[in-house]
Amino acid sequence: MTENRSRTFDSLLCAGVAAASLLLFGTGGSHAGDGVNTGYFGNVAILGYDPVAYFTDGRATMGSPKISRKWLGATWYFASVQHRDAFVSEPVRYAPQFGGFCTGGMSVKEASANLDPEAFRIVDGKLFLFSGKEGLEEDFDANPAPVIAKAEAEWPAVETKEFEARAAAN
């Protein structure tokens, strides 16, 4: 798949998933009060995956509700007490970019609350999450800088739009 066709597909996929989810489930409950994507069911960041494990283990690792911490209105799960303590000391270092929304979608002004916690990349010491693995190797890995730059440029407007709409729905 060519880079442009794959990006278009990824963008449409992120937008379609977000739109379908909003239609099916409404907008309530899909974020924590301070701008953390917690999906559509519950108030747990990254669907319960340990944010520190992405950095220390290099892979997505399910956390435990028994080892958790609240931050920015969301509950974060960890695989170990050491991971929880690392997060508590530097949460911004370990938290995903763009409030945990899909980076690919963010780059085209769409916020997809649905994530595949195993679809991630760490670039320049920052965690980026995606709604799926499709196109990551071909498109994102080949040149992440433009996607990240577009996502960073769009994030403030999308963040305001998403969280104002969700607050109004509650």
C-alpha atoms as a printed R data frame, in Angstrom:
    type eleno elety resid chain resno       x      y      z
1   ATOM     1    CA   MET     A     1   0.000  0.000  0.000
2   ATOM     2    CA   THR     A     2   1.466  3.368 -0.863
3   ATOM     3    CA   GLU     A     3   2.222  5.852  1.893
4   ATOM     4    CA   ASN     A     4  -0.544  8.287  0.886
5   ATOM     5    CA   ARG     A     5  -3.162  5.553  0.405
6   ATOM     6    CA   SER     A     6  -2.202  3.979  3.725
7   ATOM     7    CA   ARG     A     7  -2.358  7.327  5.561
8   ATOM     8    CA   THR     A     8  -5.723  8.031  3.983
9   ATOM     9    CA   PHE     A     9  -6.936  4.595  5.021
10  ATOM    10    CA   ASP     A    10  -5.608  5.056  8.582
11  ATOM    11    CA   SER     A    11  -7.195  8.490  8.798
12  ATOM    12    CA   LEU     A    12 -10.528  7.219  7.562
13  ATOM    13    CA   LEU     A    13 -10.328  4.232  9.882
14  ATOM    14    CA   CYS     A    14  -9.622  6.415 12.943
15  ATOM    15    CA   ALA     A    15 -12.403  8.819 11.964
16  ATOM    16    CA   GLY     A    16 -14.842  5.995 11.223
17  ATOM    17    CA   VAL     A    17 -14.182  4.225 14.499
18  ATOM    18    CA   ALA     A    18 -14.615  7.466 16.417
19  ATOM    19    CA   ALA     A    19 -17.833  8.343 14.604
20  ATOM    20    CA   ALA     A    20 -19.304  4.865 14.988
21  ATOM    21    CA   SER     A    21 -18.416  4.808 18.661
22  ATOM    22    CA   LEU     A    22 -20.015  8.179 19.239
23  ATOM    23    CA   LEU     A    23 -23.172  7.038 17.488
24  ATOM    24    CA   LEU     A    24 -23.334  3.769 19.380
25  ATOM    25    CA   PHE     A    25 -22.305  4.926 22.810
26  ATOM    26    CA   GLY     A    26 -22.768  8.673 22.907
27  ATOM    27    CA   THR     A    27 -20.072 10.921 24.241
28  ATOM    28    CA   GLY     A    28 -20.472 10.465 27.966
29  ATOM    29    CA   GLY     A    29 -17.889  8.605 29.980
30  ATOM    30    CA   SER     A    30 -15.176  8.554 27.357
31  ATOM    31    CA   HIS     A    31 -12.704 10.707 29.183
32  ATOM    32    CA   ALA     A    32 -11.561 11.712 32.555
33  ATOM    33    CA   GLY     A    33 -12.377 15.198 33.738
34  ATOM    34    CA   ASP     A    34  -8.943 16.615 32.976
35  ATOM    35    CA   GLY     A    35  -8.408 15.376 29.446
36  ATOM    36    CA   VAL     A    36  -7.364 11.736 29.576
37  ATOM    37    CA   ASN     A    37  -8.893  9.321 27.096
38  ATOM    38    CA   THR     A    38 -10.381  6.429 29.025
39  ATOM    39    CA   GLY     A    39 -12.336  4.851 26.195
40  ATOM    40    CA   TYR     A    40 -16.065  4.352 26.390
41  ATOM    41    CA   PHE     A    41 -16.291  1.965 29.302
42  ATOM    42    CA   GLY     A    42 -14.999  2.978 32.694
43  ATOM    43    CA   ASN     A    43 -12.449  5.512 33.773
44  ATOM    44    CA   VAL     A    44  -9.208  3.585 33.256
45  ATOM    45    CA   ALA     A    45  -6.426  5.046 31.114
46  ATOM    46    CA   ILE     A    46  -4.952  2.998 28.242
47  ATOM    47    CA   LEU     A    47  -7.572  0.285 28.778
48  ATOM    48    CA   GLY     A    48  -5.695 -0.841 31.887
49  ATOM    49    CA   TYR     A    49  -2.256 -1.165 30.313
50  ATOM    50    CA   ASP     A    50   0.801 -0.069 32.279
51  ATOM    51    CA   PRO     A    51   2.210  3.173 30.802
52  ATOM    52    CA   VAL     A    52   5.645  2.615 32.349
53  ATOM    53    CA   ALA     A    53   6.029 -0.861 30.838
54  ATOM    54    CA   TYR     A    54   6.103  0.612 27.336
55  ATOM    55    CA   PHE     A    55   9.373  2.270 28.316
56  ATOM    56    CA   THR     A    56  10.935 -0.278 30.650
57  ATOM    57    CA   ASP     A    57   9.834 -3.495 28.943
58  ATOM    58    CA   GLY     A    58   9.424 -2.221 25.385
59  ATOM    59    CA   ARG     A    59   5.991 -3.784 25.102
60  ATOM    60    CA   ALA     A    60   2.374 -3.341 26.078
61  ATOM    61    CA   THR     A    61   1.745 -4.970 29.452
62  ATOM    62    CA   MET     A    62  -1.584 -5.220 31.209
63  ATOM    63    CA   GLY     A    63  -1.601 -3.519 34.584
64  ATOM    64    CA   SER     A    64  -3.470 -4.575 37.701
65  ATOM    65    CA   PRO     A    65  -6.381 -2.806 39.396
66  ATOM    66    CA   LYS     A    66  -4.625 -3.733 42.665
67  ATOM    67    CA   ILE     A    67  -1.651 -1.546 41.701
68  ATOM    68    CA   SER     A    68  -3.227  1.683 40.537
69  ATOM    69    CA   ARG     A    69  -3.047  5.431 40.882
70  ATOM    70    CA   LYS     A    70  -5.390  8.278 40.043
71  ATOM    71    CA   TRP     A    71  -3.954 11.072 37.928
72  ATOM    72    CA   LEU     A    72  -5.775 13.751 35.961
73  ATOM    73    CA   GLY     A    73  -9.094 12.222 36.948
74  ATOM    74    CA   ALA     A    74  -8.333  8.811 35.449
75  ATOM    75    CA   THR     A    75  -7.211  5.559 37.048
76  ATOM    76    CA   TRP     A    76  -3.924  4.187 35.773
77  ATOM    77    CA   TYR     A    77  -2.997  0.511 36.249
78  ATOM    78    CA   PHE     A    78   0.532 -0.805 36.668
79  ATOM    79    CA   ALA     A    79   2.170 -4.218 36.427
80  ATOM    80    CA   SER     A    80   4.347 -3.591 39.485
81  ATOM    81    CA   VAL     A    81   4.710 -1.295 42.457
82  ATOM    82    CA   GLN     A    82   7.999 -0.082 40.973
83  ATOM    83    CA   HIS     A    83   6.208  1.003 37.797
84  ATOM    84    CA   ARG     A    84   3.531  2.776 39.820
85  ATOM    85    CA   ASP     A    85   6.164  4.599 41.855
86  ATOM    86    CA   ALA     A    86   8.048  5.637 38.700
87  ATOM    87    CA   PHE     A    87   4.820  7.012 37.246
88  ATOM    88    CA   VAL     A    88   3.955  8.877 40.441
89  ATOM    89    CA   SER     A    89   7.364 10.563 40.434
90  ATOM    90    CA   GLU     A    90   7.181 11.587 36.744
91  ATOM    91    CA   PRO     A    91   3.692 11.096 35.276
92  ATOM    92    CA   VAL     A    92   4.245 13.418 32.313
93  ATOM    93    CA   ARG     A    93   7.263 11.366 31.268
94  ATOM    94    CA   TYR     A    94   5.204  8.169 31.000
95  ATOM    95    CA   ALA     A    95   1.732  9.366 30.003
96  ATOM    96    CA   PRO     A    96   0.827  8.982 26.332
97  ATOM    97    CA   GLN     A    97   0.801 12.013 24.107
98  ATOM    98    CA   PHE     A    98  -2.452 13.674 23.009
99  ATOM    99    CA   GLY     A    99  -4.308 12.564 26.103
100 ATOM   100    CA   GLY     A   100  -4.045  8.951 24.970
101 ATOM   101    CA   PHE     A   101  -5.977  9.445 21.730
102 ATOM   102    CA   CYS     A   102  -4.902  7.864 18.418
103 ATOM   103    CA   THR     A   103  -1.872  9.756 17.103
104 ATOM   104    CA   GLY     A   104  -2.737  9.029 13.461
105 ATOM   105    CA   GLY     A   105  -6.260 10.310 13.923
106 ATOM   106    CA   MET     A   106  -5.014 13.358 15.774
107 ATOM   107    CA   SER     A   107  -2.796 14.246 12.826
108 ATOM   108    CA   VAL     A   108  -5.944 14.644 10.704
109 ATOM   109    CA   LYS     A   109  -8.049 16.437 13.343
110 ATOM   110    CA   GLU     A   110  -9.899 13.339 14.553
111 ATOM   111    CA   ALA     A   111  -9.982 11.962 18.065
112 ATOM   112    CA   SER     A   112 -10.421  8.213 18.225
113 ATOM   113    CA   ALA     A   113 -11.077  7.087 21.776
114 ATOM   114    CA   ASN     A   114 -10.722  3.471 20.667
115 ATOM   115    CA   LEU     A   115  -7.173  2.251 20.996
116 ATOM   116    CA   ASP     A   116  -5.173 -0.873 20.434
117 ATOM   117    CA   PRO     A   117  -2.783 -0.669 23.415
118 ATOM   118    CA   GLU     A   118  -0.381 -2.885 21.502
119 ATOM   119    CA   ALA     A   119  -0.217 -0.360 18.656
120 ATOM   120    CA   PHE     A   120   2.299  2.094 20.041
121 ATOM   121    CA   ARG     A   121   5.566  3.776 19.327
122 ATOM   122    CA   ILE     A   122   8.069  5.590 21.504
123 ATOM   123    CA   VAL     A   123   9.714  8.462 19.678
124 ATOM   124    CA   ASP     A   124  12.139 10.852 21.348
125 ATOM   125    CA   GLY     A   125  11.183  9.475 24.760
126 ATOM   126    CA   LYS     A   126   7.433 10.025 24.260
127 ATOM   127    CA   LEU     A   127   4.672  7.427 24.061
128 ATOM   128    CA   PHE     A   128   2.336  7.567 21.054
129 ATOM   129    CA   LEU     A   129  -0.737  5.331 20.877
130 ATOM   130    CA   PHE     A   130  -2.736  4.257 17.827
131 ATOM   131    CA   SER     A   131  -6.104  2.687 17.132
132 ATOM   132    CA   GLY     A   132  -4.490 -0.165 15.199
133 ATOM   133    CA   LYS     A   133  -1.232 -1.516 13.812
134 ATOM   134    CA   GLU     A   134  -2.232 -1.058 10.168
135 ATOM   135    CA   GLY     A   135   0.240  1.245  8.437
136 ATOM   136    CA   LEU     A   136   2.537  1.809 11.411
137 ATOM   137    CA   GLU     A   137   5.572  0.112  9.921
138 ATOM   138    CA   GLU     A   138   5.024  1.373  6.377
139 ATOM   139    CA   ASP     A   139   3.979  4.931  7.111
140 ATOM   140    CA   PHE     A   140   4.683  6.074 10.649
141 ATOM   141    CA   ASP     A   141   7.975  4.270 11.251
142 ATOM   142    CA   ALA     A   142   9.391  5.423  7.923
143 ATOM   143    CA   ASN     A   143   8.974  9.093  8.849
144 ATOM   144    CA   PRO     A   144   7.262  9.819 12.178
145 ATOM   145    CA   ALA     A   145   8.205 13.509 12.401
146 ATOM   146    CA   PRO     A   146   5.553 14.882  9.995
147 ATOM   147    CA   VAL     A   147   2.757 12.821 11.583
148 ATOM   148    CA   ILE     A   148   3.777 13.914 15.078
149 ATOM   149    CA   ALA     A   149   4.097 17.546 13.968
150 ATOM   150    CA   LYS     A   150   0.606 17.492 12.436
151 ATOM   151    CA   ALA     A   151  -0.825 15.810 15.540
152 ATOM   152    CA   GLU     A   152   0.859 18.380 17.812
153 ATOM   153    CA   ALA     A   153  -0.546 21.202 15.702
154 ATOM   154    CA   GLU     A   154  -4.081 19.772 15.779
155 ATOM   155    CA   TRP     A   155  -4.149 18.626 19.419
156 ATOM   156    CA   PRO     A   156  -5.132 21.929 21.081
157 ATOM   157    CA   ALA     A   157  -8.194 22.394 18.856
158 ATOM   158    CA   VAL     A   158  -9.229 18.737 18.984
159 ATOM   159    CA   GLU     A   159  -8.701 18.616 22.747
160 ATOM   160    CA   THR     A   160 -10.946 21.636 23.262
161 ATOM   161    CA   LYS     A   161 -13.599 20.303 20.897
162 ATOM   162    CA   GLU     A   162 -13.605 16.788 22.355
163 ATOM   163    CA   PHE     A   163 -13.679 17.679 26.007
164 ATOM   164    CA   GLU     A   164 -16.097 20.586 25.688
165 ATOM   165    CA   ALA     A   165 -18.530 18.361 23.763
166 ATOM   166    CA   ARG     A   166 -18.160 15.548 26.258
167 ATOM   167    CA   ALA     A   167 -18.577 17.882 29.235
168 ATOM   168    CA   ALA     A   168 -21.737 19.310 27.667
169 ATOM   169    CA   ALA     A   169 -23.117 15.790 27.176
170 ATOM   170    CA   ASN     A   170 -22.676 14.927 30.864
